[in-house]
Amino acid sequence: MLPSRSDFPAGFTFGAATSAYQIEGTAVAGLSHWDSFAATPGNIADDSDGSRACDHLNLWPQDLDLVRDAGFDAYRFSTSWARVMPDGLTVNPDGLDFYDRLVDGMVERGLKPFLTFYHWELPAALAANGGWQNRDIAARFADFCTAVHARIGDRIASAATLNEPWCIAWLSHFLGHHAPGLRDIHAASRAMHHVLLAHGTAIRALRAEGATSLGIVLNFETCHPADDSPAAARAAETQDAIYNQWFIRALMGQGYPDAALEGIGPHLPDRWQADMELIAQPLDWLGVNYYTRKLHAPDPGLWPHAAELSGPLPKTQMDWEIRPEGLTEFLTRLARDHTGNLPLYVTENGMALGAGPDVTQDDRRVEFIADHLRATRAAMDQGVDVRGFFYWSLLDNYEWGWGYGPRFGLVHVDYDTMARTPKASWHAFHRMLRG
Ligand code: FCB
């Protein structure tokens, strides 16, 4: 059973989250680097792409009904850059029409729109120009954000520039798991900096247009040493610096962490230090995505000299360990070490769970959510200003390199018929929020 709404303060925002490429379908959108990444053999577990996804482009009214009917206060969604600007530069008014209607649909249903400008589908034309490796991306991204803001900003409750810069830069340019699929320390290091420069440039441009309630969404993952050795501790510390400190430190004006600069520093763009002030724009809130922890062992190979090992805890369909206390730890650590009184939102937390014969049965997910809601509440009890919790995801959807296998949804999607079926977890939220 989920906790009750009254366990949280009045005004605490409960929401469900999605992203454009994972649910919309790409008709009438320009080509993005995810389309070409997905068209490359071996990149996606089931060789699928987002061309149809959940057909949210057409079925959005019933999807928003599901958000409202569960009793959620808010809906976190993203805008596809490739839909709004197919060539990365020129606004396509039809693309913006879609988001205009979608936001109206949220407002009509009493849902607060929580916008994320960028959740990973970079227009292919910009990718061909170096994408996040090219400093020019900062200005292009600010143009995209201001174009979206000009059309729908008047109805947006809250806006994040980017979703998960670690994934945009490191997972995609160093580990090669996401588009553009590079494994290159130079490319990755430049992306690690430019993604933050793009954020700062966009925040400044949006503020100049009068935008309010601006933030960014970062992902955090517990990095534990695989054993008691000093070498394992060092491996975990380096991974923690890259994953959990690089972005938040820069955003809060605390500079890049030394343990990460050791390997990344030599590849950063010239005069990167001069950008740090622009990167550290004042924010109105920070979004925290949290799913799991990883164990790290020393690796004699090249920097960062660390290898990821599988841990002993119960796991989700993604093989991710379930460790709710990590969420309490990150929320308290962020407030203590970095963000002070800045309001925090849990912008993503959720569990992939394969569908059984009865697709509505997902009691393990209900338990997962209950534990993470309690973990959020525990951080609040320790004085952390957490303002909301968004479940990832409203619908089963396209899970990037994993294709359509993992099911994160509160609502089951039949990918042949596109039928939506609320699961027990959707009903649990319904009881909690409407009960
Ligand atoms: C996050 C992403 C989201 C989804 C979940 C499972 O890293 O923001 O799009 O893939 O993980």
Short mmCIF file of C-alpha atoms in Angstrom, two decimals, residues 142-294:
data_model
loop_
_atom_site.label_atom_id
_atom_site.label_comp_id
_atom_site.label_asym_id
_atom_site.label_seq_id
_atom_site.Cartn_x
_atom_site.Cartn_y
_atom_site.Cartn_z
CA ALA A 142 19.13 28.62 -25.98
CA ASP A 143 17.36 29.47 -29.28
CA PHE A 144 15.36 26.26 -29.08
CA CYS A 145 14.33 26.90 -25.47
CA THR A 146 13.26 30.46 -26.13
CA ALA A 147 11.24 29.37 -29.18
CA VAL A 148 9.37 26.82 -27.08
CA HIS A 149 8.95 29.28 -24.23
CA ALA A 150 7.53 31.92 -26.60
CA ARG A 151 4.76 29.54 -27.62
CA ILE A 152 3.85 27.64 -24.43
CA GLY A 153 5.70 29.38 -21.60
CA ASP A 154 2.60 31.29 -20.48
CA ARG A 155 1.01 28.01 -19.27
CA ILE A 156 4.05 26.19 -17.91
CA ALA A 157 4.24 25.66 -14.13
CA SER A 158 7.90 24.81 -14.14
CA ALA A 159 10.63 24.21 -16.72
CA ALA A 160 13.88 22.25 -16.71
CA THR A 161 16.50 22.90 -19.35
CA LEU A 162 17.94 19.39 -19.63
CA ASN A 163 17.22 15.88 -18.48
CA GLU A 164 20.21 14.05 -17.04
CA PRO A 165 23.36 15.70 -18.40
CA TRP A 166 25.38 12.64 -17.28
CA CYS A 167 23.45 10.57 -19.82
CA ILE A 168 23.67 13.26 -22.49
CA ALA A 169 27.45 13.53 -22.10
CA TRP A 170 29.07 10.54 -20.38
CA LEU A 171 26.74 7.63 -21.14
CA SER A 172 26.51 8.76 -24.76
CA HIS A 173 30.07 9.89 -25.57
CA PHE A 174 32.26 7.81 -23.23
CA LEU A 175 30.30 4.62 -22.51
CA GLY A 176 28.64 4.64 -25.94
CA HIS A 177 25.29 3.28 -24.74
CA HIS A 178 23.15 6.16 -25.98
CA ALA A 179 23.16 8.34 -29.10
CA PRO A 180 25.57 9.30 -30.58
CA GLY A 181 27.19 6.09 -29.32
CA LEU A 182 30.76 7.35 -29.00
CA ARG A 183 33.47 5.91 -26.78
CA ASP A 184 35.90 8.78 -26.80
CA ILE A 185 37.30 10.63 -23.79
CA HIS A 186 37.90 13.83 -25.77
CA ALA A 187 34.35 13.93 -27.14
CA ALA A 188 32.93 13.03 -23.73
CA SER A 189 34.90 15.68 -21.87
CA ARG A 190 33.81 18.39 -24.24
CA ALA A 191 30.19 17.24 -23.98
CA MET A 192 30.50 17.23 -20.15
CA HIS A 193 31.30 20.95 -20.33
CA HIS A 194 29.14 22.06 -23.24
CA VAL A 195 26.02 20.52 -21.81
CA LEU A 196 26.44 22.75 -18.75
CA LEU A 197 27.31 25.74 -20.89
CA ALA A 198 24.12 25.15 -22.88
CA HIS A 199 22.13 25.01 -19.65
CA GLY A 200 23.58 28.31 -18.36
CA THR A 201 23.14 30.02 -21.73
CA ALA A 202 19.52 28.87 -21.94
CA ILE A 203 18.69 29.93 -18.38
CA ARG A 204 20.07 33.40 -19.05
CA ALA A 205 18.10 33.67 -22.30
CA LEU A 206 14.88 32.39 -20.72
CA ARG A 207 15.16 34.79 -17.79
CA ALA A 208 15.61 37.62 -20.29
CA GLU A 209 12.26 36.54 -21.77
CA GLY A 210 10.64 36.65 -18.33
CA ALA A 211 10.54 32.90 -17.67
CA THR A 212 10.21 31.85 -14.03
CA SER A 213 10.44 28.62 -12.06
CA LEU A 214 13.49 27.34 -13.94
CA GLY A 215 15.59 24.34 -13.03
CA ILE A 216 17.44 21.33 -14.36
CA VAL A 217 17.04 17.60 -13.82
CA LEU A 218 20.10 15.59 -12.75
CA ASN A 219 20.39 11.86 -12.17
CA PHE A 220 22.16 10.42 -9.17
CA GLU A 221 23.31 6.86 -8.61
CA THR A 222 24.89 5.52 -5.44
CA CYS A 223 28.51 4.50 -6.07
CA HIS A 224 29.71 1.98 -3.51
CA PRO A 225 33.07 0.23 -3.43
CA ALA A 226 32.83 -3.47 -4.34
CA ASP A 227 35.04 -4.47 -1.38
CA ASP A 228 36.98 -3.02 1.55
CA SER A 229 40.19 -2.31 -0.32
CA PRO A 230 41.51 1.26 -0.70
CA ALA A 231 41.63 0.69 -4.46
CA ALA A 232 37.89 -0.09 -4.58
CA ALA A 233 37.19 3.00 -2.46
CA ARG A 234 39.14 5.05 -4.98
CA ALA A 235 37.24 3.53 -7.91
CA ALA A 236 33.91 4.36 -6.26
CA GLU A 237 35.06 7.91 -5.43
CA THR A 238 36.08 8.57 -9.02
CA GLN A 239 32.76 7.30 -10.34
CA ASP A 240 30.92 9.37 -7.75
CA ALA A 241 32.82 12.47 -8.85
CA ILE A 242 31.94 11.92 -12.53
CA TYR A 243 28.33 10.93 -11.93
CA ASN A 244 27.14 12.65 -8.77
CA GLN A 245 29.35 15.71 -8.37
CA TRP A 246 30.45 17.03 -11.76
CA PHE A 247 27.16 18.70 -12.67
CA ILE A 248 25.80 19.80 -9.32
CA ARG A 249 29.11 21.31 -8.24
CA ALA A 250 29.43 23.35 -11.43
CA LEU A 251 25.79 24.46 -11.24
CA MET A 252 26.23 25.61 -7.65
CA GLY A 253 29.46 27.51 -8.42
CA GLN A 254 31.62 24.94 -6.62
CA GLY A 255 33.83 24.08 -9.60
CA TYR A 256 34.48 20.66 -11.12
CA PRO A 257 35.59 17.89 -8.71
CA ASP A 258 39.31 17.07 -8.76
CA ALA A 259 38.80 13.31 -8.93
CA ALA A 260 36.96 13.75 -12.25
CA LEU A 261 39.20 16.53 -13.59
CA GLU A 262 42.11 14.11 -13.35
CA GLY A 263 40.88 12.30 -16.46
CA ILE A 264 38.54 14.82 -18.04
CA GLY A 265 40.55 18.02 -17.47
CA PRO A 266 43.13 17.47 -20.23
CA HIS A 267 40.33 17.20 -22.80
CA LEU A 268 38.18 20.15 -21.77
CA PRO A 269 37.82 23.01 -24.25
CA ASP A 270 40.36 25.84 -23.96
CA ARG A 271 39.51 28.51 -21.40
CA TRP A 272 36.71 26.44 -19.91
CA GLN A 273 37.22 28.22 -16.59
CA ALA A 274 35.82 31.40 -18.10
CA ASP A 275 32.44 29.66 -18.59
CA MET A 276 31.95 28.60 -14.98
CA GLU A 277 30.18 31.77 -13.92
CA LEU A 278 27.63 31.51 -16.73
CA ILE A 279 27.06 27.85 -15.88
CA ALA A 280 26.26 28.71 -12.24
CA GLN A 281 23.08 30.70 -12.99
CA PRO A 282 20.73 30.99 -10.02
CA LEU A 283 18.06 28.27 -10.18
CA ASP A 284 14.56 28.07 -8.71
CA TRP A 285 14.62 24.33 -8.10
CA LEU A 286 16.58 21.15 -8.79
CA GLY A 287 15.13 17.91 -10.14
CA VAL A 288 16.53 14.66 -8.78
CA ASN A 289 16.22 11.37 -10.67
CA TYR A 290 17.09 8.32 -8.63
CA TYR A 291 16.88 4.62 -9.47
CA THR A 292 19.67 2.48 -8.10
CA ARG A 293 23.20 1.96 -6.84
CA LYS A 294 26.22 0.30 -8.43
#
